[in-house]
PDB file of C-alpha atoms and ligand atoms in Angstrom:
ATOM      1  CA  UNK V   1    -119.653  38.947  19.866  1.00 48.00           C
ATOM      2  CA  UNK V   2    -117.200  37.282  18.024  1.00 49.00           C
ATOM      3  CA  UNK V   3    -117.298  34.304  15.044  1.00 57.00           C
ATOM      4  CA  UNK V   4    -115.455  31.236  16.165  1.00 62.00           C
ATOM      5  CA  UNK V   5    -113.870  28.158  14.552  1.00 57.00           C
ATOM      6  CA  UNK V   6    -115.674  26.076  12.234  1.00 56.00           C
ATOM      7  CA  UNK V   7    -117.028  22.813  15.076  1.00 54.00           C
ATOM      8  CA  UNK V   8    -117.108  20.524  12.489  1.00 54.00           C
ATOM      9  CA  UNK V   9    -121.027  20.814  10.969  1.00 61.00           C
ATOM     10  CA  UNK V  10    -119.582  23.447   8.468  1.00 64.00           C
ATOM     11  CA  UNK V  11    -121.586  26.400  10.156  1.00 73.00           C
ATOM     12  CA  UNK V  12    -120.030  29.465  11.116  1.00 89.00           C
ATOM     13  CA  UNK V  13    -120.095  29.691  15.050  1.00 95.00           C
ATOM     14  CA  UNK V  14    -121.576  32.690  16.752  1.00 96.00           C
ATOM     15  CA  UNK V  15    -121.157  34.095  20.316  1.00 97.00           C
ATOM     16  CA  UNK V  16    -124.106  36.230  21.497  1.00 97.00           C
ATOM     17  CA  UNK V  17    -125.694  37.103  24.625  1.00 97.00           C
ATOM     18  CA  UNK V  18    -128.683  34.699  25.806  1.00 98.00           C
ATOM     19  CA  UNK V  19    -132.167  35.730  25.662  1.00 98.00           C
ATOM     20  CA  UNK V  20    -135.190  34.128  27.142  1.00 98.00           C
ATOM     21  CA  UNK V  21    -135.983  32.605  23.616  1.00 97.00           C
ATOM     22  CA  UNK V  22    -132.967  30.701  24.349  1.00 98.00           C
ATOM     23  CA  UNK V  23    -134.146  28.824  27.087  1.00 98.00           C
ATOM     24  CA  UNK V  24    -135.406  25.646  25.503  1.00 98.00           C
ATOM     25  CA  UNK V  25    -132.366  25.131  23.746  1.00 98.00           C
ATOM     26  CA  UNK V  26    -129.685  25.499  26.769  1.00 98.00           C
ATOM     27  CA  UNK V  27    -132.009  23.715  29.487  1.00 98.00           C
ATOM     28  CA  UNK V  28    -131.538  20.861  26.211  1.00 98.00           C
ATOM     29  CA  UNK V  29    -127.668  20.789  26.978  1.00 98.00           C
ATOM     30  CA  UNK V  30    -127.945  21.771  30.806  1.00 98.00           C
ATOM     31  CA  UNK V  31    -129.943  18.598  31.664  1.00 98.00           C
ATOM     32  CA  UNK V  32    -127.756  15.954  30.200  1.00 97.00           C
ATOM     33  CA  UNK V  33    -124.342  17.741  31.651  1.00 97.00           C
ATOM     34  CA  UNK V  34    -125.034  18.369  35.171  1.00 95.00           C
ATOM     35  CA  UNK V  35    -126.496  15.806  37.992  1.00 90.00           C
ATOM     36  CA  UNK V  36    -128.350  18.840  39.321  1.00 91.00           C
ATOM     37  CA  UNK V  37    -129.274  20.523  36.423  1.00 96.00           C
ATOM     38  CA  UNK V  38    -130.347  24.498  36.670  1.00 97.00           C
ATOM     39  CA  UNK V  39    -134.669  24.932  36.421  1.00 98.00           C
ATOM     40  CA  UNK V  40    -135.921  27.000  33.510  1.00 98.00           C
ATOM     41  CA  UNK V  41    -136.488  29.671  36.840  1.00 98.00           C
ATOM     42  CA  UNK V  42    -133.042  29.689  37.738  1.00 98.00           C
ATOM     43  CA  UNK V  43    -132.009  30.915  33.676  1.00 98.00           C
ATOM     44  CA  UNK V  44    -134.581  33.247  33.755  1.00 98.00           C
ATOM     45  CA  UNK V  45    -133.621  34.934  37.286  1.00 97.00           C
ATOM     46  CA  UNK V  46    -129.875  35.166  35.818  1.00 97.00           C
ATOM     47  CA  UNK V  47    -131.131  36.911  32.541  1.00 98.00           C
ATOM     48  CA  UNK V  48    -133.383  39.222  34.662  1.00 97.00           C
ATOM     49  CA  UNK V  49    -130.252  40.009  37.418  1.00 97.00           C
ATOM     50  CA  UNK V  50    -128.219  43.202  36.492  1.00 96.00           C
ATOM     51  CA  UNK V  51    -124.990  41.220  37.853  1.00 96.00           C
ATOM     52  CA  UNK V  52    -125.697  38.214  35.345  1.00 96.00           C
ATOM     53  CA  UNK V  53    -124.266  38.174  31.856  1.00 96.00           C
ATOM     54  CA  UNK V  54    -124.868  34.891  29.944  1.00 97.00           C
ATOM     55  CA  UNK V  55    -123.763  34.206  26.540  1.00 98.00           C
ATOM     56  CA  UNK V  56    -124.480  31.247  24.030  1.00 98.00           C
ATOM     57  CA  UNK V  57    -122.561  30.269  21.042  1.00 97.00           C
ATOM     58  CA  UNK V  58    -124.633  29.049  18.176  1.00 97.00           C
ATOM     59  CA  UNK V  59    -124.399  27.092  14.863  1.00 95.00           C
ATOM     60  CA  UNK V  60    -126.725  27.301  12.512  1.00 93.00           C
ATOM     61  CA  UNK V  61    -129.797  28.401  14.623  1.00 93.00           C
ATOM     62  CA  UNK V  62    -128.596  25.605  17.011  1.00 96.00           C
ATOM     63  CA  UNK V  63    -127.448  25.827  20.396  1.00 98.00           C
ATOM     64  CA  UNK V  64    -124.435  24.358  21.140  1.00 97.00           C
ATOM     65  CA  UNK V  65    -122.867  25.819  24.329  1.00 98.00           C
ATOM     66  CA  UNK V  66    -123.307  28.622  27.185  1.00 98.00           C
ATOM     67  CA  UNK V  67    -121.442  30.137  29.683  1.00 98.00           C
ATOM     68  CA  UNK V  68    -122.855  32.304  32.841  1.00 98.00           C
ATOM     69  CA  UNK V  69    -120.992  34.249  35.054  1.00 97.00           C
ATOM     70  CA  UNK V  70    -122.022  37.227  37.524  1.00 97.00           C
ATOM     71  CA  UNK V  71    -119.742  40.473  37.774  1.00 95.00           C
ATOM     72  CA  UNK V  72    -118.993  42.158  41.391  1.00 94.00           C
ATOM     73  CA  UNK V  73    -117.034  45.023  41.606  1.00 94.00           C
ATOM     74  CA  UNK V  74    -113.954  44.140  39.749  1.00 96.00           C
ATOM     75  CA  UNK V  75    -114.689  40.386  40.046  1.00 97.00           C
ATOM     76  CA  UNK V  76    -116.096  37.633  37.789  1.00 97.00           C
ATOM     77  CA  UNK V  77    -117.709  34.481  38.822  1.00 98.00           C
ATOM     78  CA  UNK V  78    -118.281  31.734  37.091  1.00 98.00           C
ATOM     79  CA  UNK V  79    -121.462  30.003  37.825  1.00 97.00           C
ATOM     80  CA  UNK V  80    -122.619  27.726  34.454  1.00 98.00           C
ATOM     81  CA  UNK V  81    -120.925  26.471  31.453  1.00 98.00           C
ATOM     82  CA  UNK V  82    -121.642  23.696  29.133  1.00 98.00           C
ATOM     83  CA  UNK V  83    -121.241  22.597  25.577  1.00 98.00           C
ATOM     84  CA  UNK V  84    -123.481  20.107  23.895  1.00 98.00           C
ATOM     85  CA  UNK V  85    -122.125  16.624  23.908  1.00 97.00           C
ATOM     86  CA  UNK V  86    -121.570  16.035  19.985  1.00 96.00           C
ATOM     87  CA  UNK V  87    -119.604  19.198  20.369  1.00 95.00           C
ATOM     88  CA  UNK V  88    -117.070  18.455  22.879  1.00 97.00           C
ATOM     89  CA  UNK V  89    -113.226  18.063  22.690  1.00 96.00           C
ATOM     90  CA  UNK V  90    -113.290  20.457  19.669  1.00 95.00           C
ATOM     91  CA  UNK V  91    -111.893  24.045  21.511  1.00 96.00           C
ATOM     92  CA  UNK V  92    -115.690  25.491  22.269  1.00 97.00           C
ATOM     93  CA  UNK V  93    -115.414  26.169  25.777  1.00 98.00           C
ATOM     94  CA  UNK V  94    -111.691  27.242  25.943  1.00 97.00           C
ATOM     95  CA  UNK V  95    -113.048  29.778  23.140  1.00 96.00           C
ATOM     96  CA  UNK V  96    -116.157  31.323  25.175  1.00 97.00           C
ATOM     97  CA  UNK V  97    -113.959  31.534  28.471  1.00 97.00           C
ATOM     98  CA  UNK V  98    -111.394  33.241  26.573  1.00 96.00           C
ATOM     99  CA  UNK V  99    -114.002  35.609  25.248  1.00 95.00           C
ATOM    100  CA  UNK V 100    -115.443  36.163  28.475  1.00 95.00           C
ATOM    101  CA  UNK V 101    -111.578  36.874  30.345  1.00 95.00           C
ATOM    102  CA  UNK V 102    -111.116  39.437  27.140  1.00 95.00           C
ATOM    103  CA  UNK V 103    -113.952  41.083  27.775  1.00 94.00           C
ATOM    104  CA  UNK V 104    -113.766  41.426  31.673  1.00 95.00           C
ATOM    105  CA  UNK V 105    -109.858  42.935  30.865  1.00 95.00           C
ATOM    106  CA  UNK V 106    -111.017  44.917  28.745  1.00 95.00           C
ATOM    107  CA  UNK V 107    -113.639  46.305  31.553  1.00 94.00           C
ATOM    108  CA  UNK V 108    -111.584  46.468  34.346  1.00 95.00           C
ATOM    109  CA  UNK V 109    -111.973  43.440  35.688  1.00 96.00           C
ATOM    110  CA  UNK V 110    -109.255  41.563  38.225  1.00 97.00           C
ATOM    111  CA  UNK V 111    -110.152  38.206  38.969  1.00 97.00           C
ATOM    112  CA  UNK V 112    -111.795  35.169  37.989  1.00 98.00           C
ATOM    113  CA  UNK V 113    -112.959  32.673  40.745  1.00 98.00           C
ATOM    114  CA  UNK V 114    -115.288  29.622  40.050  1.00 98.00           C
ATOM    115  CA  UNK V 115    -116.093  26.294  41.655  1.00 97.00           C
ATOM    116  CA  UNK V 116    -115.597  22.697  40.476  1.00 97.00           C
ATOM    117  CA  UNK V 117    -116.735  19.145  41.234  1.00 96.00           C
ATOM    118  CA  UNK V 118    -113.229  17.667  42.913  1.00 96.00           C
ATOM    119  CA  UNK V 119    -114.456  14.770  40.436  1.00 96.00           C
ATOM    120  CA  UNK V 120    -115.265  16.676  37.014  1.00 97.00           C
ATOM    121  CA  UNK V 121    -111.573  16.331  35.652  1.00 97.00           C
ATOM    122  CA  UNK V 122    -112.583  17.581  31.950  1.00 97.00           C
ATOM    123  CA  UNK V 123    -113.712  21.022  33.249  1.00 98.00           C
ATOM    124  CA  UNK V 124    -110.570  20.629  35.808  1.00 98.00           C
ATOM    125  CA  UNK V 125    -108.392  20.694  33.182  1.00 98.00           C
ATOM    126  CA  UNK V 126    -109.802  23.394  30.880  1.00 98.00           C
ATOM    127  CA  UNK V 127    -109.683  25.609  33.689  1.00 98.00           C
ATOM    128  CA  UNK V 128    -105.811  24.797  34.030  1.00 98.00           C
ATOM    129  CA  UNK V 129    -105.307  25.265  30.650  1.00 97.00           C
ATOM    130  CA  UNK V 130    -106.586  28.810  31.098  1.00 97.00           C
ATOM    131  CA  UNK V 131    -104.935  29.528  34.122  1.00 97.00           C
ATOM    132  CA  UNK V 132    -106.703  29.589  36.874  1.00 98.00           C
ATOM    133  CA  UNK V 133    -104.874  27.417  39.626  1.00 98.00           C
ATOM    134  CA  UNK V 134    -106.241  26.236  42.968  1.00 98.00           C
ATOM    135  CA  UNK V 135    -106.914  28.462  45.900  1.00 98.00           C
ATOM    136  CA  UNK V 136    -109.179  26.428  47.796  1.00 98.00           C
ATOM    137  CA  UNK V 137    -112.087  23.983  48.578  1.00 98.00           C
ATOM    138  CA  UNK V 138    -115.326  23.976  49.882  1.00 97.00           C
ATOM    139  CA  UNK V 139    -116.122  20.603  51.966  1.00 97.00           C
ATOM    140  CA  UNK V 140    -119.439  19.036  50.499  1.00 95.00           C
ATOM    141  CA  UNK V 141    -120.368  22.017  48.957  1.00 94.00           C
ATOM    142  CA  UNK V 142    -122.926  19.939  46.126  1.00 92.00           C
ATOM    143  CA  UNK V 143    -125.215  18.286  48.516  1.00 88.00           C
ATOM    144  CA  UNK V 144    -126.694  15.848  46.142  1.00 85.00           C
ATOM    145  CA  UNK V 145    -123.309  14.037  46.436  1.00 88.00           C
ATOM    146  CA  UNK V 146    -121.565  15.457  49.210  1.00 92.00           C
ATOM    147  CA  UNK V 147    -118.712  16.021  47.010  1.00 95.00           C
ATOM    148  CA  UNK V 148    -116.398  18.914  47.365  1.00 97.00           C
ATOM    149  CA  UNK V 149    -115.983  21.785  45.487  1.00 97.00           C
ATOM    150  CA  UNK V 150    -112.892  23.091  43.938  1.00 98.00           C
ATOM    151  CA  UNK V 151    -112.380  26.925  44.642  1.00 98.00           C
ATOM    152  CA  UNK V 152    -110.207  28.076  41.634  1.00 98.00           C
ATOM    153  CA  UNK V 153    -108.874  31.615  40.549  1.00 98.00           C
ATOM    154  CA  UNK V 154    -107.627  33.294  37.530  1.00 97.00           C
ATOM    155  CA  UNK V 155    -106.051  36.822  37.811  1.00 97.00           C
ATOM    156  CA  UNK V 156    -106.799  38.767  34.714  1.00 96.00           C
ATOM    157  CA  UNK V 157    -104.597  41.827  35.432  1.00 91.00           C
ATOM    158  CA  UNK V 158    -101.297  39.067  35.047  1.00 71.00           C
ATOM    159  CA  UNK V 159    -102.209  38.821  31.278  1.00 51.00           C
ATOM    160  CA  UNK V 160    -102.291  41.442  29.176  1.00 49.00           C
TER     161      UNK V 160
HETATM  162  C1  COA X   1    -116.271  20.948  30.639  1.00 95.64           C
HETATM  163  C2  COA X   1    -116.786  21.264  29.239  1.00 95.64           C
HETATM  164  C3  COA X   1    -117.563  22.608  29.296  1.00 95.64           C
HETATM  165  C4  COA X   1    -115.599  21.392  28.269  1.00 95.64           C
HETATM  166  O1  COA X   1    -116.091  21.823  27.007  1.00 95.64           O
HETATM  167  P1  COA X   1    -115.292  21.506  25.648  1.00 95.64           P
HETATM  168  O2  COA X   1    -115.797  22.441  24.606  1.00 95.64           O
HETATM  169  O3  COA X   1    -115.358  20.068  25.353  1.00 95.64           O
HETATM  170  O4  COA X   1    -113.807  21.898  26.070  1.00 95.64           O
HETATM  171  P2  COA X   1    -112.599  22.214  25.072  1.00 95.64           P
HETATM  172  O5  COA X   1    -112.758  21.411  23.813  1.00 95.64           O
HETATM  173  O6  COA X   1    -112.451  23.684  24.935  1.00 95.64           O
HETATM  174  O7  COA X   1    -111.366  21.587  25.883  1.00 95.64           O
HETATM  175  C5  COA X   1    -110.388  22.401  26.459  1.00 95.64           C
HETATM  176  C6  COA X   1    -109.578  21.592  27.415  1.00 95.64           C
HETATM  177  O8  COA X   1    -110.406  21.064  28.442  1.00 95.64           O
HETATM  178  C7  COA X   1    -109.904  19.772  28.825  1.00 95.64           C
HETATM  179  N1  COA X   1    -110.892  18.747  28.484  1.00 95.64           N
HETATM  180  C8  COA X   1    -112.017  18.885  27.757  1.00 95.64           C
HETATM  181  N2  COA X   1    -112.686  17.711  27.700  1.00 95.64           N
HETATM  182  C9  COA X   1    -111.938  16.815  28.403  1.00 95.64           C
HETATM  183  C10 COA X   1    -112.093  15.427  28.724  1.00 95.64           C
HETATM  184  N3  COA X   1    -113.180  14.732  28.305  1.00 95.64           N
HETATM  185  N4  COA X   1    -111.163  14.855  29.491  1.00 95.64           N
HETATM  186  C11 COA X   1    -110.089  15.545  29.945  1.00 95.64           C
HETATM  187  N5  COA X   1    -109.875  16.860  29.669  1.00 95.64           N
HETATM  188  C12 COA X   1    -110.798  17.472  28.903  1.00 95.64           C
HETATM  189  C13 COA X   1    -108.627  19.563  28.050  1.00 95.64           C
HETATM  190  O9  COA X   1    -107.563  20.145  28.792  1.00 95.64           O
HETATM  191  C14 COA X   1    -108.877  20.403  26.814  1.00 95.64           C
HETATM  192  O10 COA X   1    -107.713  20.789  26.189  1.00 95.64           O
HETATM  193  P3  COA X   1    -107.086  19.871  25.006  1.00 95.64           P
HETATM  194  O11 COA X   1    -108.162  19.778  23.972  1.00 95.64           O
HETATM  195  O12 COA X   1    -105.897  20.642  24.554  1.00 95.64           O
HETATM  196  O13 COA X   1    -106.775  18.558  25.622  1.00 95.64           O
HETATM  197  C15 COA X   1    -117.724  20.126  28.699  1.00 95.64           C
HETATM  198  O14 COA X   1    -117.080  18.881  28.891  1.00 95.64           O
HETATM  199  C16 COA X   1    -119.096  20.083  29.349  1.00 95.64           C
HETATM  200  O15 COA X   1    -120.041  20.724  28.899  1.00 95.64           O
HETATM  201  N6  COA X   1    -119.201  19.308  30.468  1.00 95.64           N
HETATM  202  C17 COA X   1    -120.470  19.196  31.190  1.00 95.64           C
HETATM  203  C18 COA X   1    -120.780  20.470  31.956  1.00 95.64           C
HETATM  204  C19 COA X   1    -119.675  20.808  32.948  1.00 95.64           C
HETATM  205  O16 COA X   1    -119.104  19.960  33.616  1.00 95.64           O
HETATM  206  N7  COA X   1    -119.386  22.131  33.051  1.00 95.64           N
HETATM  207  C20 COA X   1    -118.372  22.649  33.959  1.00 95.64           C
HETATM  208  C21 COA X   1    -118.945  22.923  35.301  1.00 95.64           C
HETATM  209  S1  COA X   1    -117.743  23.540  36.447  1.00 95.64           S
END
């Protein structure tokens, strides 16, 4: 896929689609971002699915970032996305979600959905940035917390 912006280390950025050998580095990044963390099993089922399509953007040999989503019928879901913390704040995640909407107008897609941590304001707010706005909420959806989750929707067919 696509170069990106320079992330400050000087190295060209890459997006590609994950392979297996990619593992190590993402569960890396995946285990300091989330407070439930996805297993090494759960990447692997997602890479094996022929509804998931994951993608990492890479520096230098280096992971840096990833972003999962399934397709269904004309829909995409959202289900993982992370950057590596030295990397943050710089545009890397605004850039692989615009990829990914580009690439699901481009193939018919209609609509974006994804859920969010009430509390995880950073992703909150990229998310608005993009677009998507509220359409609902799912009542302690993460049980390790009991937190809700934030149901939110982007329609891709409103902007081409
Ligand atoms: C959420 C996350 C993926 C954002 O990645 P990122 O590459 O830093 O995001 P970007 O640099 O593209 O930021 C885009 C916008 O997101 C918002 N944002 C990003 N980090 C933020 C922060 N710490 N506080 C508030 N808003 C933030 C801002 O609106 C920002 O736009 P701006 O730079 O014009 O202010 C990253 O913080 C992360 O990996 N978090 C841990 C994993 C996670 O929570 N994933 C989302 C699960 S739903």
């Amino acid at each position: 896929m696509a170069a990106g912006p320079d992330m400050t280390e000087g190295g060209e950025v890459v997006m590609r689609q994950m392979t297996v050998g990619d593992i190590d580095g993402v569960l890396e990044i995946e285990k300091v971002s989330f407070a439930a963390p996805w297993t090494r099993g759960m990447f692997e089922e997602t890479l094996s699915s022929p509804v998931g399509i994951s993608f990492v953007a890479e520096e230098n040999g280096r992971i840096i970032g990833y972003l999962i989503f399934y397709r269904a019928a004309r829909e995409i879901h959202v289900m993982n996305i992370a950057v590596d913390k030295n990397r943050r704040g710089l545009g890397l995640a605004s850039w692989m979600m615009s990829r990914v909407m580009d690439l699901g107008r481009r193939n018919s897609m209609e609509t974006c959905f994804l859920e969010v941590r009430e509390s995880n304001m950073p992703a909150r707010s990229l998310y608005e940035k993009l677009g998507f706005r509220q359409i609902g909420r799912r009542k302690g959806y993460y049980r390790e917390t009991g937190e809700d989750a934030i149901v939110m929707e982007l329609t891709l067919t409103d902007q081409t």
